[in-house]
Coordinates of C-alpha atoms and ligand atoms in Angstrom, one line a residue:
M1 CA -39.6 173.3 -30.3
C2 CA -41.8 170.3 -31.2
G3 CA -41.5 168.8 -34.7
I4 CA -44.5 168.9 -37.0
F5 CA -44.9 167.0 -40.2
G6 CA -47.8 166.3 -42.5
Y7 CA -48.3 164.8 -46.0
S8 CA -51.1 165.0 -48.5
G9 CA -50.9 163.6 -52.0
K10 CA -51.0 160.7 -54.4
R11 CA -48.9 158.3 -52.4
Q12 CA -50.6 155.7 -50.4
D13 CA -47.9 155.3 -47.7
G14 CA -48.6 158.6 -45.9
G15 CA -48.2 157.0 -42.5
K16 CA -44.7 155.7 -43.3
I17 CA -43.7 159.0 -44.9
V18 CA -44.6 161.0 -41.8
V19 CA -43.0 158.6 -39.3
E20 CA -39.7 158.5 -41.3
G21 CA -39.8 162.3 -41.7
L22 CA -40.5 162.9 -38.1
K23 CA -37.4 161.0 -37.1
N24 CA -35.5 163.7 -38.9
L25 CA -37.2 166.3 -36.7
E26 CA -36.6 164.6 -33.4
Y27 CA -33.9 167.2 -32.4
R28 CA -36.9 169.6 -32.0
G29 CA -38.3 167.7 -29.0
Y30 CA -38.4 164.1 -28.1
D31 CA -40.4 163.4 -25.0
S32 CA -43.3 161.9 -26.8
W33 CA -44.7 161.3 -30.4
G34 CA -47.9 160.8 -32.2
V35 CA -49.2 160.1 -35.7
A36 CA -52.7 160.5 -37.3
C37 CA -53.5 158.6 -40.5
T38 CA -56.7 158.9 -42.5
T39 CA -58.1 155.7 -43.9
K40 CA -61.5 154.9 -45.3
A41 CA -62.5 153.9 -41.7
G42 CA -61.7 157.2 -40.3
I43 CA -58.7 158.8 -38.5
T44 CA -56.4 156.4 -36.7
I45 CA -54.3 158.0 -33.9
R46 CA -51.2 156.3 -32.4
K47 CA -49.2 158.1 -29.8
D48 CA -46.9 157.4 -26.9
I49 CA -44.2 158.8 -24.7
G50 CA -40.6 158.2 -25.7
K51 CA -38.7 158.8 -28.9
I52 CA -40.0 158.4 -32.4
S53 CA -36.6 156.9 -33.3
T54 CA -37.6 153.7 -31.5
V55 CA -40.8 153.4 -33.6
S56 CA -40.8 151.3 -36.8
S57 CA -42.5 152.9 -39.8
D58 CA -43.5 149.4 -40.9
D59 CA -46.2 149.6 -38.3
F60 CA -47.8 152.4 -40.3
S61 CA -48.4 150.4 -43.6
E62 CA -52.2 151.1 -44.0
T63 CA -53.3 152.8 -47.2
C64 CA -53.2 156.5 -46.3
C65 CA -52.8 159.6 -48.5
L66 CA -53.3 162.1 -45.7
A67 CA -51.3 162.0 -42.5
L68 CA -49.7 164.1 -39.9
A69 CA -47.2 163.6 -37.0
H70 CA -45.6 165.3 -34.1
T71 CA -42.7 165.0 -31.8
R72 CA -43.2 166.9 -28.5
W73 CA -41.2 169.1 -26.2
A74 CA -43.7 169.6 -23.4
T75 CA -44.8 173.1 -22.4
H76 CA -48.3 172.5 -21.0
G77 CA -48.9 169.3 -19.2
G78 CA -46.5 166.5 -18.3
V79 CA -45.1 163.9 -20.5
T80 CA -48.0 161.4 -20.8
P81 CA -49.7 159.6 -23.7
A82 CA -52.8 161.7 -23.2
N83 CA -50.8 164.9 -23.6
A84 CA -48.9 163.7 -26.7
H85 CA -50.2 165.1 -30.0
P86 CA -52.3 164.7 -32.2
H87 CA -55.4 165.8 -30.5
L88 CA -58.8 164.9 -32.1
S89 CA -62.0 166.8 -32.3
R90 CA -64.9 165.4 -30.3
D91 CA -66.5 164.0 -33.4
G92 CA -63.2 162.4 -34.5
T93 CA -63.0 164.1 -37.9
V94 CA -60.2 166.6 -37.2
A95 CA -56.7 165.9 -36.0
V96 CA -54.4 168.6 -34.8
V97 CA -50.7 169.0 -34.0
H98 CA -49.2 172.2 -32.6
N99 CA -45.9 173.9 -31.7
G100 CA -45.8 177.0 -29.5
I101 CA -48.3 178.3 -27.0
I102 CA -51.9 179.3 -27.2
E103 CA -51.7 181.9 -24.6
N104 CA -55.5 182.3 -24.1
Y105 CA -56.2 178.6 -23.9
A106 CA -57.5 178.7 -20.4
E107 CA -60.2 181.2 -21.3
L108 CA -61.1 179.3 -24.5
K109 CA -61.3 176.0 -22.5
E110 CA -63.8 177.5 -20.0
T111 CA -66.0 178.6 -22.8
L112 CA -65.8 175.2 -24.5
K113 CA -66.6 173.5 -21.3
T114 CA -69.9 175.4 -21.1
K115 CA -70.7 174.0 -24.5
G116 CA -70.3 170.5 -23.2
Y117 CA -66.7 169.7 -24.2
T118 CA -64.7 167.6 -21.8
F119 CA -60.9 167.7 -21.8
V120 CA -58.7 164.6 -21.7
S121 CA -55.3 166.3 -21.6
Q122 CA -53.6 169.2 -19.8
T123 CA -52.4 170.7 -23.0
D124 CA -53.2 174.1 -24.5
T125 CA -53.5 172.2 -27.9
E126 CA -56.7 170.4 -27.1
V127 CA -58.7 173.6 -27.5
I128 CA -57.7 173.8 -31.2
P129 CA -59.7 170.8 -32.6
Y130 CA -62.7 171.7 -30.4
M131 CA -62.7 175.3 -31.6
I132 CA -62.5 174.1 -35.3
E133 CA -65.3 171.6 -34.6
E134 CA -67.5 174.4 -33.0
E135 CA -66.9 176.6 -36.1
M136 CA -67.9 173.7 -38.4
K137 CA -71.0 173.1 -36.5
S138 CA -72.2 176.5 -37.6
G139 CA -72.0 175.4 -41.2
K140 CA -68.5 176.6 -42.1
S141 CA -66.2 174.6 -44.4
F142 CA -63.0 173.1 -42.8
P143 CA -60.8 175.8 -44.2
D144 CA -63.1 178.6 -43.0
A145 CA -63.6 177.0 -39.6
F146 CA -59.8 176.5 -39.2
R147 CA -59.1 180.2 -40.1
N148 CA -61.9 181.5 -37.9
A149 CA -60.5 179.4 -35.0
C150 CA -57.0 180.8 -35.6
L151 CA -58.3 184.3 -35.4
Q152 CA -59.3 183.6 -31.8
F153 CA -55.9 182.2 -30.7
H154 CA -53.3 184.5 -29.0
G155 CA -49.7 183.6 -29.0
R156 CA -46.9 182.4 -31.2
Y157 CA -47.6 179.1 -32.8
A158 CA -47.6 176.7 -35.7
I159 CA -50.7 174.5 -36.2
L160 CA -51.2 171.6 -38.6
A161 CA -54.6 170.0 -38.9
L162 CA -56.2 167.4 -41.2
H163 CA -59.9 166.8 -41.9
Q164 CA -61.0 163.4 -43.0
A165 CA -64.2 164.2 -45.0
S166 CA -62.7 167.0 -47.1
G167 CA -59.3 165.3 -47.4
M168 CA -57.6 168.5 -46.6
L169 CA -54.4 169.4 -44.7
I170 CA -54.2 173.0 -43.4
A171 CA -51.5 174.8 -41.4
A172 CA -51.2 178.2 -39.9
R173 CA -48.1 180.1 -38.7
T174 CA -47.8 182.9 -36.3
G175 CA -44.2 182.9 -34.9
S176 CA -43.2 179.2 -35.2
P177 CA -41.7 178.0 -38.4
L178 CA -43.6 176.1 -41.1
I179 CA -42.3 175.2 -44.6
V180 CA -44.0 173.5 -47.5
G181 CA -42.1 170.9 -49.6
V182 CA -43.5 170.8 -53.1
G183 CA -43.1 167.2 -54.4
K184 CA -44.0 165.3 -57.6
D185 CA -46.5 163.2 -55.6
G186 CA -47.9 165.8 -53.3
Y187 CA -47.2 168.3 -50.6
Y188 CA -45.3 168.1 -47.4
I189 CA -45.7 170.6 -44.5
A190 CA -43.1 170.6 -41.8
S191 CA -41.5 172.7 -39.1
D192 CA -38.1 172.1 -40.7
I193 CA -36.7 171.0 -44.0
P194 CA -35.0 167.7 -43.0
A195 CA -38.5 166.1 -42.6
F196 CA -39.1 166.0 -46.3
M197 CA -35.6 166.4 -47.8
E198 CA -35.5 162.9 -49.3
H199 CA -38.7 163.6 -51.2
T200 CA -38.1 167.1 -52.4
R201 CA -35.8 170.1 -52.2
T202 CA -38.3 172.6 -53.6
V203 CA -39.8 174.6 -50.8
Q204 CA -42.2 177.5 -50.1
Y205 CA -42.0 179.3 -46.9
L206 CA -45.0 180.4 -44.8
D207 CA -44.7 183.9 -43.3
D208 CA -46.2 184.8 -40.0
G209 CA -49.9 185.4 -40.2
E210 CA -50.4 183.0 -43.1
I211 CA -52.3 179.8 -43.7
V212 CA -51.6 177.1 -46.2
E213 CA -54.3 174.7 -47.5
T214 CA -53.9 171.6 -49.7
D215 CA -56.0 168.7 -50.9
G216 CA -52.8 167.0 -52.1
K217 CA -53.4 168.3 -55.7
K218 CA -53.0 172.0 -55.3
I219 CA -51.8 174.4 -52.6
T220 CA -53.2 177.8 -51.6
F221 CA -51.6 180.3 -49.3
R222 CA -53.8 182.9 -47.5
D223 CA -53.6 185.7 -45.1
I224 CA -55.1 184.6 -41.7
A225 CA -56.7 187.9 -41.0
T226 CA -58.3 188.6 -44.4
G227 CA -58.5 185.2 -46.0
E228 CA -57.0 186.7 -49.2
E229 CA -54.8 184.5 -51.3
R230 CA -51.1 185.1 -51.4
Q231 CA -48.6 184.1 -54.0
K232 CA -45.4 182.3 -53.1
R233 CA -42.1 181.7 -54.8
E234 CA -40.7 178.2 -55.0
I235 CA -37.1 178.1 -53.7
Q236 CA -34.5 175.3 -54.2
I237 CA -32.6 174.5 -51.0
T238 CA -28.9 173.8 -51.2
W239 CA -28.5 171.3 -48.3
T240 CA -28.1 167.7 -49.4
V241 CA -29.7 164.6 -47.9
E242 CA -26.2 163.2 -47.0
Q243 CA -25.2 166.4 -45.1
A244 CA -28.3 165.8 -42.9
Q245 CA -27.4 162.2 -42.1
K246 CA -25.2 160.6 -39.5
G247 CA -23.3 158.4 -41.9
D248 CA -20.9 156.0 -40.1
F249 CA -20.7 158.2 -37.0
A250 CA -22.1 157.0 -33.7
H251 CA -23.8 160.3 -33.1
F252 CA -24.6 163.5 -34.9
M253 CA -22.6 165.5 -32.4
L254 CA -19.4 163.6 -33.3
K255 CA -20.1 164.0 -37.0
E256 CA -20.6 167.7 -36.6
I257 CA -17.4 168.1 -34.6
M258 CA -15.6 166.3 -37.4
D259 CA -17.3 168.5 -40.0
Q260 CA -15.2 171.4 -38.7
K261 CA -12.4 170.1 -40.8
E262 CA -14.2 171.8 -43.7
S263 CA -16.9 174.0 -42.2
I264 CA -14.5 176.9 -41.3
A265 CA -13.4 177.2 -44.9
R266 CA -17.1 177.3 -45.9
A267 CA -17.8 180.0 -43.3
A268 CA -14.9 182.0 -44.8
N269 CA -16.4 181.8 -48.2
Q270 CA -18.4 184.9 -48.1
D271 CA -19.3 187.4 -50.8
E272 CA -16.6 190.1 -50.5
E273 CA -18.8 193.0 -51.5
E274 CA -21.5 192.0 -49.1
I275 CA -19.0 191.8 -46.2
M276 CA -17.6 195.2 -47.1
T277 CA -21.1 196.6 -47.1
I278 CA -21.7 195.2 -43.7
A279 CA -18.4 196.6 -42.4
Q280 CA -19.4 200.0 -43.7
A281 CA -22.8 199.6 -42.0
I282 CA -21.0 198.9 -38.7
R283 CA -18.7 202.0 -39.2
N284 CA -21.8 204.2 -39.9
A285 CA -23.9 202.8 -37.1
K286 CA -24.6 204.9 -34.0
G287 CA -24.1 201.9 -31.7
T288 CA -23.7 198.2 -32.8
F289 CA -25.3 195.6 -30.6
L290 CA -24.5 191.9 -30.9
V291 CA -27.0 189.3 -29.5
G292 CA -27.6 185.6 -29.5
C293 CA -28.7 182.9 -27.0
G294 CA -26.7 180.1 -25.3
T295 CA -23.8 179.1 -27.4
A296 CA -24.5 181.7 -30.0
H297 CA -24.3 184.3 -27.2
K298 CA -20.8 183.0 -26.2
A299 CA -19.8 183.4 -29.9
C300 CA -20.9 187.0 -29.7
M301 CA -18.9 187.5 -26.6
A302 CA -15.8 186.2 -28.4
A303 CA -16.6 188.5 -31.3
E304 CA -16.5 191.5 -28.9
Y305 CA -12.8 190.7 -28.5
F306 CA -12.3 190.1 -32.3
F307 CA -13.8 193.6 -33.0
S308 CA -11.7 195.1 -30.3
V309 CA -8.4 193.3 -30.9
V310 CA -8.5 193.1 -34.7
S311 CA -10.2 196.4 -35.7
G312 CA -10.3 198.5 -32.5
H313 CA -14.1 198.7 -32.8
H314 CA -16.5 198.7 -29.9
V315 CA -19.7 196.6 -29.9
N316 CA -22.2 196.0 -27.2
V317 CA -22.9 192.3 -26.5
C318 CA -25.8 190.9 -24.5
S319 CA -28.0 187.8 -24.4
A320 CA -30.9 188.2 -26.8
G321 CA -33.4 187.6 -24.0
E322 CA -32.0 190.7 -22.2
F323 CA -31.9 193.0 -25.2
K324 CA -35.2 194.7 -24.4
L325 CA -33.4 196.5 -21.6
Y326 CA -31.3 198.3 -24.2
H327 CA -34.2 199.9 -26.1
H328 CA -33.5 203.3 -24.6
F329 CA -30.2 203.3 -26.5
L330 CA -31.6 202.4 -29.9
V331 CA -32.0 205.0 -32.6
P332 CA -32.7 204.5 -36.3
E333 CA -29.0 204.6 -37.0
S334 CA -28.3 201.7 -34.6
L335 CA -27.3 198.3 -35.9
L336 CA -28.3 195.1 -34.3
I337 CA -26.4 191.9 -35.2
V338 CA -28.2 188.8 -34.3
V339 CA -26.5 185.4 -34.3
S340 CA -28.5 182.2 -34.5
Q341 CA -27.9 178.7 -35.9
S342 CA -31.5 177.8 -36.3
G343 CA -32.8 181.3 -37.1
E344 CA -35.9 180.4 -35.1
T345 CA -35.0 181.3 -31.5
A346 CA -37.8 183.2 -30.0
D347 CA -35.7 185.6 -27.9
V348 CA -33.6 186.5 -31.0
L349 CA -36.8 187.2 -33.0
E350 CA -38.0 189.4 -30.1
A351 CA -34.7 191.3 -30.0
M352 CA -35.1 192.0 -33.7
N353 CA -38.6 193.3 -33.1
V354 CA -37.3 195.6 -30.4
A355 CA -34.6 197.0 -32.8
K356 CA -37.1 197.3 -35.7
S357 CA -39.6 199.2 -33.5
K358 CA -36.9 201.8 -33.1
G359 CA -36.2 201.9 -36.8
A360 CA -32.8 200.2 -36.4
K361 CA -31.3 197.9 -39.1
V362 CA -30.6 194.2 -38.4
L363 CA -27.9 192.0 -39.7
A364 CA -28.5 188.3 -39.2
I365 CA -25.7 185.7 -39.0
V366 CA -27.5 182.4 -39.4
N367 CA -27.1 178.8 -40.6
V368 CA -30.5 177.8 -41.7
E369 CA -31.5 179.4 -45.0
G370 CA -35.0 180.7 -45.2
S371 CA -35.3 180.8 -41.4
S372 CA -37.5 183.4 -39.7
V373 CA -34.5 185.4 -38.6
A374 CA -32.9 185.3 -42.1
R375 CA -36.1 186.5 -43.7
A376 CA -36.8 189.3 -41.3
A377 CA -33.3 190.8 -41.4
D378 CA -32.1 193.7 -43.5
Y379 CA -28.8 191.9 -44.2
T380 CA -28.0 188.2 -43.9
L381 CA -24.8 186.3 -43.8
R382 CA -24.9 182.5 -43.8
I383 CA -22.2 180.5 -41.9
N384 CA -22.6 177.6 -44.4
A385 CA -22.1 175.0 -41.7
G386 CA -24.6 172.6 -43.3
P387 CA -27.4 171.0 -41.2
E388 CA -26.6 170.8 -37.4
R389 CA -28.7 168.1 -35.9
A390 CA -27.3 167.5 -32.5
V391 CA -28.8 169.7 -29.8
A392 CA -25.3 170.8 -28.8
S393 CA -24.0 173.4 -31.1
T394 CA -20.5 172.8 -32.3
K395 CA -19.7 173.5 -36.0
A396 CA -22.3 176.3 -36.0
M397 CA -20.5 178.0 -33.2
T398 CA -17.1 177.9 -34.8
G399 CA -18.8 179.1 -38.1
Q400 CA -20.4 182.0 -36.2
M401 CA -17.1 183.0 -34.7
S402 CA -15.4 182.7 -38.1
V403 CA -17.9 185.0 -39.9
M404 CA -17.6 187.6 -37.1
L405 CA -13.8 187.4 -37.2
L406 CA -14.0 188.0 -41.0
I407 CA -16.2 191.1 -40.4
A408 CA -13.6 192.3 -37.9
Y409 CA -10.9 192.0 -40.6
A410 CA -13.2 193.7 -43.1
L411 CA -13.6 196.6 -40.6
K412 CA -9.8 196.9 -40.6
N413 CA -9.8 196.9 -44.5
A414 CA -7.9 193.6 -44.3
L415 CA -10.6 191.1 -45.5
H416 CA -8.1 189.0 -47.4
D417 CA -5.9 188.6 -44.3
G418 CA -9.0 187.4 -42.4
K419 CA -9.9 184.9 -45.2
T420 CA -6.3 183.6 -45.2
L421 CA -6.3 183.2 -41.4
L422 CA -9.6 181.3 -41.5
L423 CA -8.4 179.0 -44.3
E424 CA -5.3 178.3 -42.3
T425 CA -7.4 177.7 -39.1
G426 CA -9.5 175.2 -41.0
A427 CA -6.3 173.3 -42.0
L428 CA -5.1 173.4 -38.3
I429 CA -8.4 172.0 -37.2
N430 CA -8.1 169.3 -39.8
D431 CA -4.8 168.3 -38.3
M432 CA -6.2 168.4 -34.7
L433 CA -9.1 166.1 -35.4
N434 CA -7.0 163.0 -35.8
P435 CA -7.8 159.7 -34.0
R436 CA -4.8 160.0 -31.6
Y437 CA -6.0 163.4 -30.4
V438 CA -9.6 162.1 -29.9
E439 CA -8.2 159.0 -28.1
R440 CA -6.1 161.2 -25.8
I441 CA -9.2 163.3 -24.9
A442 CA -11.2 160.1 -24.4
T443 CA -8.6 159.0 -21.8
I444 CA -8.8 162.3 -20.0
A445 CA -12.6 162.0 -20.0
G446 CA -12.3 158.5 -18.5
N447 CA -10.1 159.9 -15.7
I448 CA -12.5 162.7 -14.7
K449 CA -16.0 161.3 -15.6
R450 CA -16.8 160.3 -12.0
H451 CA -16.2 163.7 -10.5
E452 CA -19.2 165.8 -9.6
H453 CA -17.8 169.2 -10.6
L454 CA -15.5 170.6 -13.3
Y455 CA -14.3 174.2 -13.5
I456 CA -12.9 175.9 -16.6
I457 CA -11.0 179.2 -16.6
G458 CA -10.0 181.5 -19.4
K459 CA -9.1 185.1 -19.9
S460 CA -9.7 187.7 -22.7
W461 CA -11.3 185.8 -25.6
H462 CA -10.9 182.6 -23.8
Y463 CA -13.2 183.8 -21.1
P464 CA -16.3 183.3 -23.3
M465 CA -14.7 180.0 -24.3
A466 CA -14.7 179.0 -20.6
L467 CA -18.4 179.8 -20.4
E468 CA -19.1 177.9 -23.6
S469 CA -17.1 174.9 -22.3
A470 CA -19.4 174.8 -19.3
I471 CA -22.5 174.9 -21.5
K472 CA -21.2 172.1 -23.7
I473 CA -20.2 169.8 -20.8
Q474 CA -23.4 170.5 -18.8
E475 CA -25.8 170.0 -21.6
V476 CA -24.6 166.6 -22.9
S477 CA -22.9 164.9 -19.9
Y478 CA -25.0 166.4 -17.1
M479 CA -21.8 166.9 -15.1
H480 CA -21.7 170.2 -13.2
A481 CA -19.4 172.4 -15.1
E482 CA -18.8 176.2 -14.6
G483 CA -16.6 178.6 -16.4
F484 CA -14.9 181.6 -14.9
A485 CA -12.6 184.5 -15.9
G486 CA -9.2 183.5 -14.5
S487 CA -8.9 186.7 -12.6
E488 CA -12.3 186.2 -10.9
L489 CA -11.2 183.0 -9.1
K490 CA -9.9 184.7 -6.0
H491 CA -13.1 186.8 -5.7
G492 CA -15.0 183.7 -4.7
P493 CA -15.0 180.6 -6.9
I494 CA -11.6 179.4 -5.6
A495 CA -13.4 178.3 -2.4
L496 CA -14.8 175.4 -4.5
I497 CA -11.5 173.8 -5.2
E498 CA -10.5 170.7 -3.2
P499 CA -7.6 168.3 -3.7
G500 CA -8.4 166.4 -6.9
T501 CA -11.0 168.8 -8.3
P502 CA -10.7 168.7 -12.1
C503 CA -10.0 172.2 -13.6
I504 CA -9.3 173.2 -17.2
A505 CA -7.2 176.2 -18.0
L506 CA -7.6 177.6 -21.5
L507 CA -4.5 179.4 -22.8
G508 CA -3.3 181.0 -25.9
N509 CA 0.0 182.5 -26.9
D510 CA -0.8 186.1 -26.2
E511 CA -0.4 188.9 -23.8
V512 CA -2.6 187.4 -21.1
T513 CA -0.8 184.0 -21.0
S514 CA 1.3 184.8 -18.0
D515 CA -1.6 186.2 -16.0
M516 CA -3.6 183.1 -16.9
L517 CA -0.7 180.9 -15.8
N518 CA -0.7 182.6 -12.4
N519 CA -4.4 181.9 -12.1
A520 CA -3.9 178.3 -13.1
T521 CA -1.1 178.1 -10.5
E522 CA -3.5 179.3 -7.9
L523 CA -5.8 176.4 -8.7
K524 CA -2.9 174.0 -8.7
A525 CA -1.8 175.2 -5.2
R526 CA -5.2 174.2 -3.9
G527 CA -4.7 170.7 -5.2
A528 CA -6.7 170.9 -8.5
L529 CA -6.1 168.3 -11.1
L530 CA -5.1 170.8 -13.8
I531 CA -5.8 170.1 -17.5
G532 CA -4.1 172.7 -19.8
I533 CA -5.5 173.4 -23.2
A534 CA -2.8 175.5 -24.7
P535 CA -0.2 175.7 -27.6
K536 CA 2.6 175.1 -25.1
R537 CA 3.1 172.7 -22.2
H538 CA 3.6 174.2 -18.8
E539 CA 5.0 172.4 -15.8
I540 CA 1.9 173.0 -13.7
F541 CA -0.3 171.0 -16.1
D542 CA -1.2 167.5 -14.9
E543 CA -2.6 166.9 -18.4
W544 CA -1.9 168.9 -21.6
L545 CA -4.0 169.0 -24.7
K546 CA -2.0 170.8 -27.4
T547 CA -3.8 173.4 -29.5
P548 CA -2.1 175.0 -32.5
D549 CA -1.2 178.7 -32.4
A550 CA -3.9 180.3 -34.5
G551 CA -3.4 184.0 -33.8
A552 CA -6.7 185.9 -33.8
A553 CA -8.5 182.7 -34.5
Q554 CA -7.3 181.1 -31.2
P555 CA -10.7 180.8 -29.5
I556 CA -11.9 178.8 -32.6
V557 CA -9.2 176.2 -32.1
T558 CA -9.4 176.2 -28.3
I559 CA -13.0 175.1 -28.2
I560 CA -12.4 172.0 -30.4
P561 CA -10.9 169.7 -27.7
I562 CA -13.6 170.9 -25.3
Q563 CA -16.3 169.8 -27.7
I564 CA -14.7 166.3 -27.9
L565 CA -14.3 166.2 -24.2
A566 CA -18.0 167.0 -23.7
Y567 CA -18.9 164.3 -26.2
E568 CA -16.7 161.8 -24.5
L569 CA -18.0 162.6 -21.0
A570 CA -21.5 162.2 -22.3
V571 CA -20.9 158.8 -23.9
Q572 CA -18.7 157.5 -21.1
R573 CA -21.4 158.6 -18.5
G574 CA -24.0 156.7 -20.5
K575 CA -25.9 159.7 -21.9
D576 CA -27.2 160.3 -25.4
P577 CA -25.2 163.4 -26.6
D578 CA -27.6 164.1 -29.5
M579 CA -30.7 164.3 -27.4
P580 CA -30.0 165.6 -23.9
R581 CA -32.7 165.6 -21.4
N582 CA -35.1 168.6 -21.1
L583 CA -33.6 170.3 -24.2
A584 CA -34.5 170.8 -27.8
K585 CA -32.5 172.1 -30.7
S586 CA -34.6 175.0 -31.6
V587 CA -36.0 177.2 -28.8
T588 CA -39.1 178.8 -30.2
V589 CA -40.6 179.7 -26.9
K590 CA -39.5 182.6 -24.7
Ligands
M6R1 O1 -30.4 178.3 -32.9 P1 -29.7 179.2 -32.0 O2 -28.3 179.4 -32.4 O3 -30.4 180.5 -31.9 O4 -29.8 178.6 -30.6 C1 -29.3 179.2 -29.5 C2 -29.1 178.3 -28.3 O5 -30.4 177.8 -28.0 C3 -28.1 177.2 -28.6 O6 -26.9 177.7 -28.9 C4 -28.0 176.3 -27.3 O7 -27.4 177.0 -26.3 C5 -27.2 175.0 -27.6 N1 -27.9 173.9 -27.1 C6 -25.9 175.0 -27.1 O8 -25.1 173.9 -27.5

């Protein structure tokens, strides 16, 4: 969480560069923003609460070759201009932005206070420039002072700092992502690639425990602990600038829903040998565990059904944040499969550490290439969804389910059947995503948007889709939505139903359809306004959204109308679906 971006090089429009780049990181946090530009006169800081997207880069036209910027998702201290980053050293020569948490900041703050430092914010970040300043007071160069300060910080963080006199930009990573963009006119350091993609697609990744230093002409990577230099490879990224832009769409969320016309086929496009190796690893494993967070966790829950129904294979699924509790069951022959769009989710990284500490192997299913999860895993499969910028995960989730369905087919030695099914599913989704269908969902959204509560039921692999439906609707429209297994209704939740309460029943064309219809009928008997999402119309439905019959890929098509409904509810309730309140795209804190 929090977006970090800095530039050092030949260009004189550093302020503009970092402001424009920061706009591409806004999905990482958007409660406040700040920019530091170095000019001959010193460091100029501008910061405020609100979104960087409302700020014009023309206001940053001063000559500046060294700048940094930050978009915040508050952890310590409220959303105020004083708490917004950058934070300056007391002598005004060092500016710092930060992502993550300095866990021992309270202790460091007390020591700094005894040395005469006064604090103007409630953040943990403010100790960083003061610690650097203290180190420099004892005669150390900026790079040495920065490294020495980092050695005293505990926690998972990414820090970016600039120093006016030396003209240097330095960053450190322990747990939160940082990537260097190597350009013709200088170096870019950011928490994610979209910040600098229009300037360069050549990148170098920082690993945990590393520092990077640049004066704009050359770049040096070091080990934080020893100070020794490290060599880095340059990597060309495959994402394009266009893929990361909204184009003519009103919101990224809508663009990404529409991208699913093609993204399922891209997810299916996996190296066959690699998938077969992974299938064998699952067969050989003494226990396969499948974890993710939020929507990725619901994709894992759906995959549990894929593995069971398609290949008769058992996997253990849990939320990544709960995985620690499974450590008793892990042996070196266990396999952990982690699923993460960003590849930076703190709970997922921690689950990997738990598995690795027991000697178990890890397979990562990710979207972002070069992400922390991808680089730490033993095997990696990419879902090839392209950049997902909206906070709500849509095309990444269907990509995750697609890759796991493919693995289930590989386990059954029927990989080609799996590929064919996914290609057909992509074509079905292409047909679904037509203007009439979207219009129809918009009308339904209009009819229910003023209700306070919305309940969704599903059974079998539609149970995780009911849970996912609730996440999608809650996070973007702020409507209270809850998903249940259809069979659970009469064990409690049915008491919530009143005449007119909107309820959605997710159905397929499978062996649980008649049970689900019974559950839906129970809702209807209590006066629910019943919306059926199903391949066939049933007389109990007040509204029907047709889904194609997609066989084992049914959950993938079922979630599409829900994504559109969530989007429409958000827009029609006057909310910004791309940047929901209190959330950020990449959850890098536990
Ligand atoms: O990047 P990840 O896939 O690891 O993110 C996991 C969750 O934070 C994410 O799916 C979250 O639940 C989304 N906002 C849901 O739309």
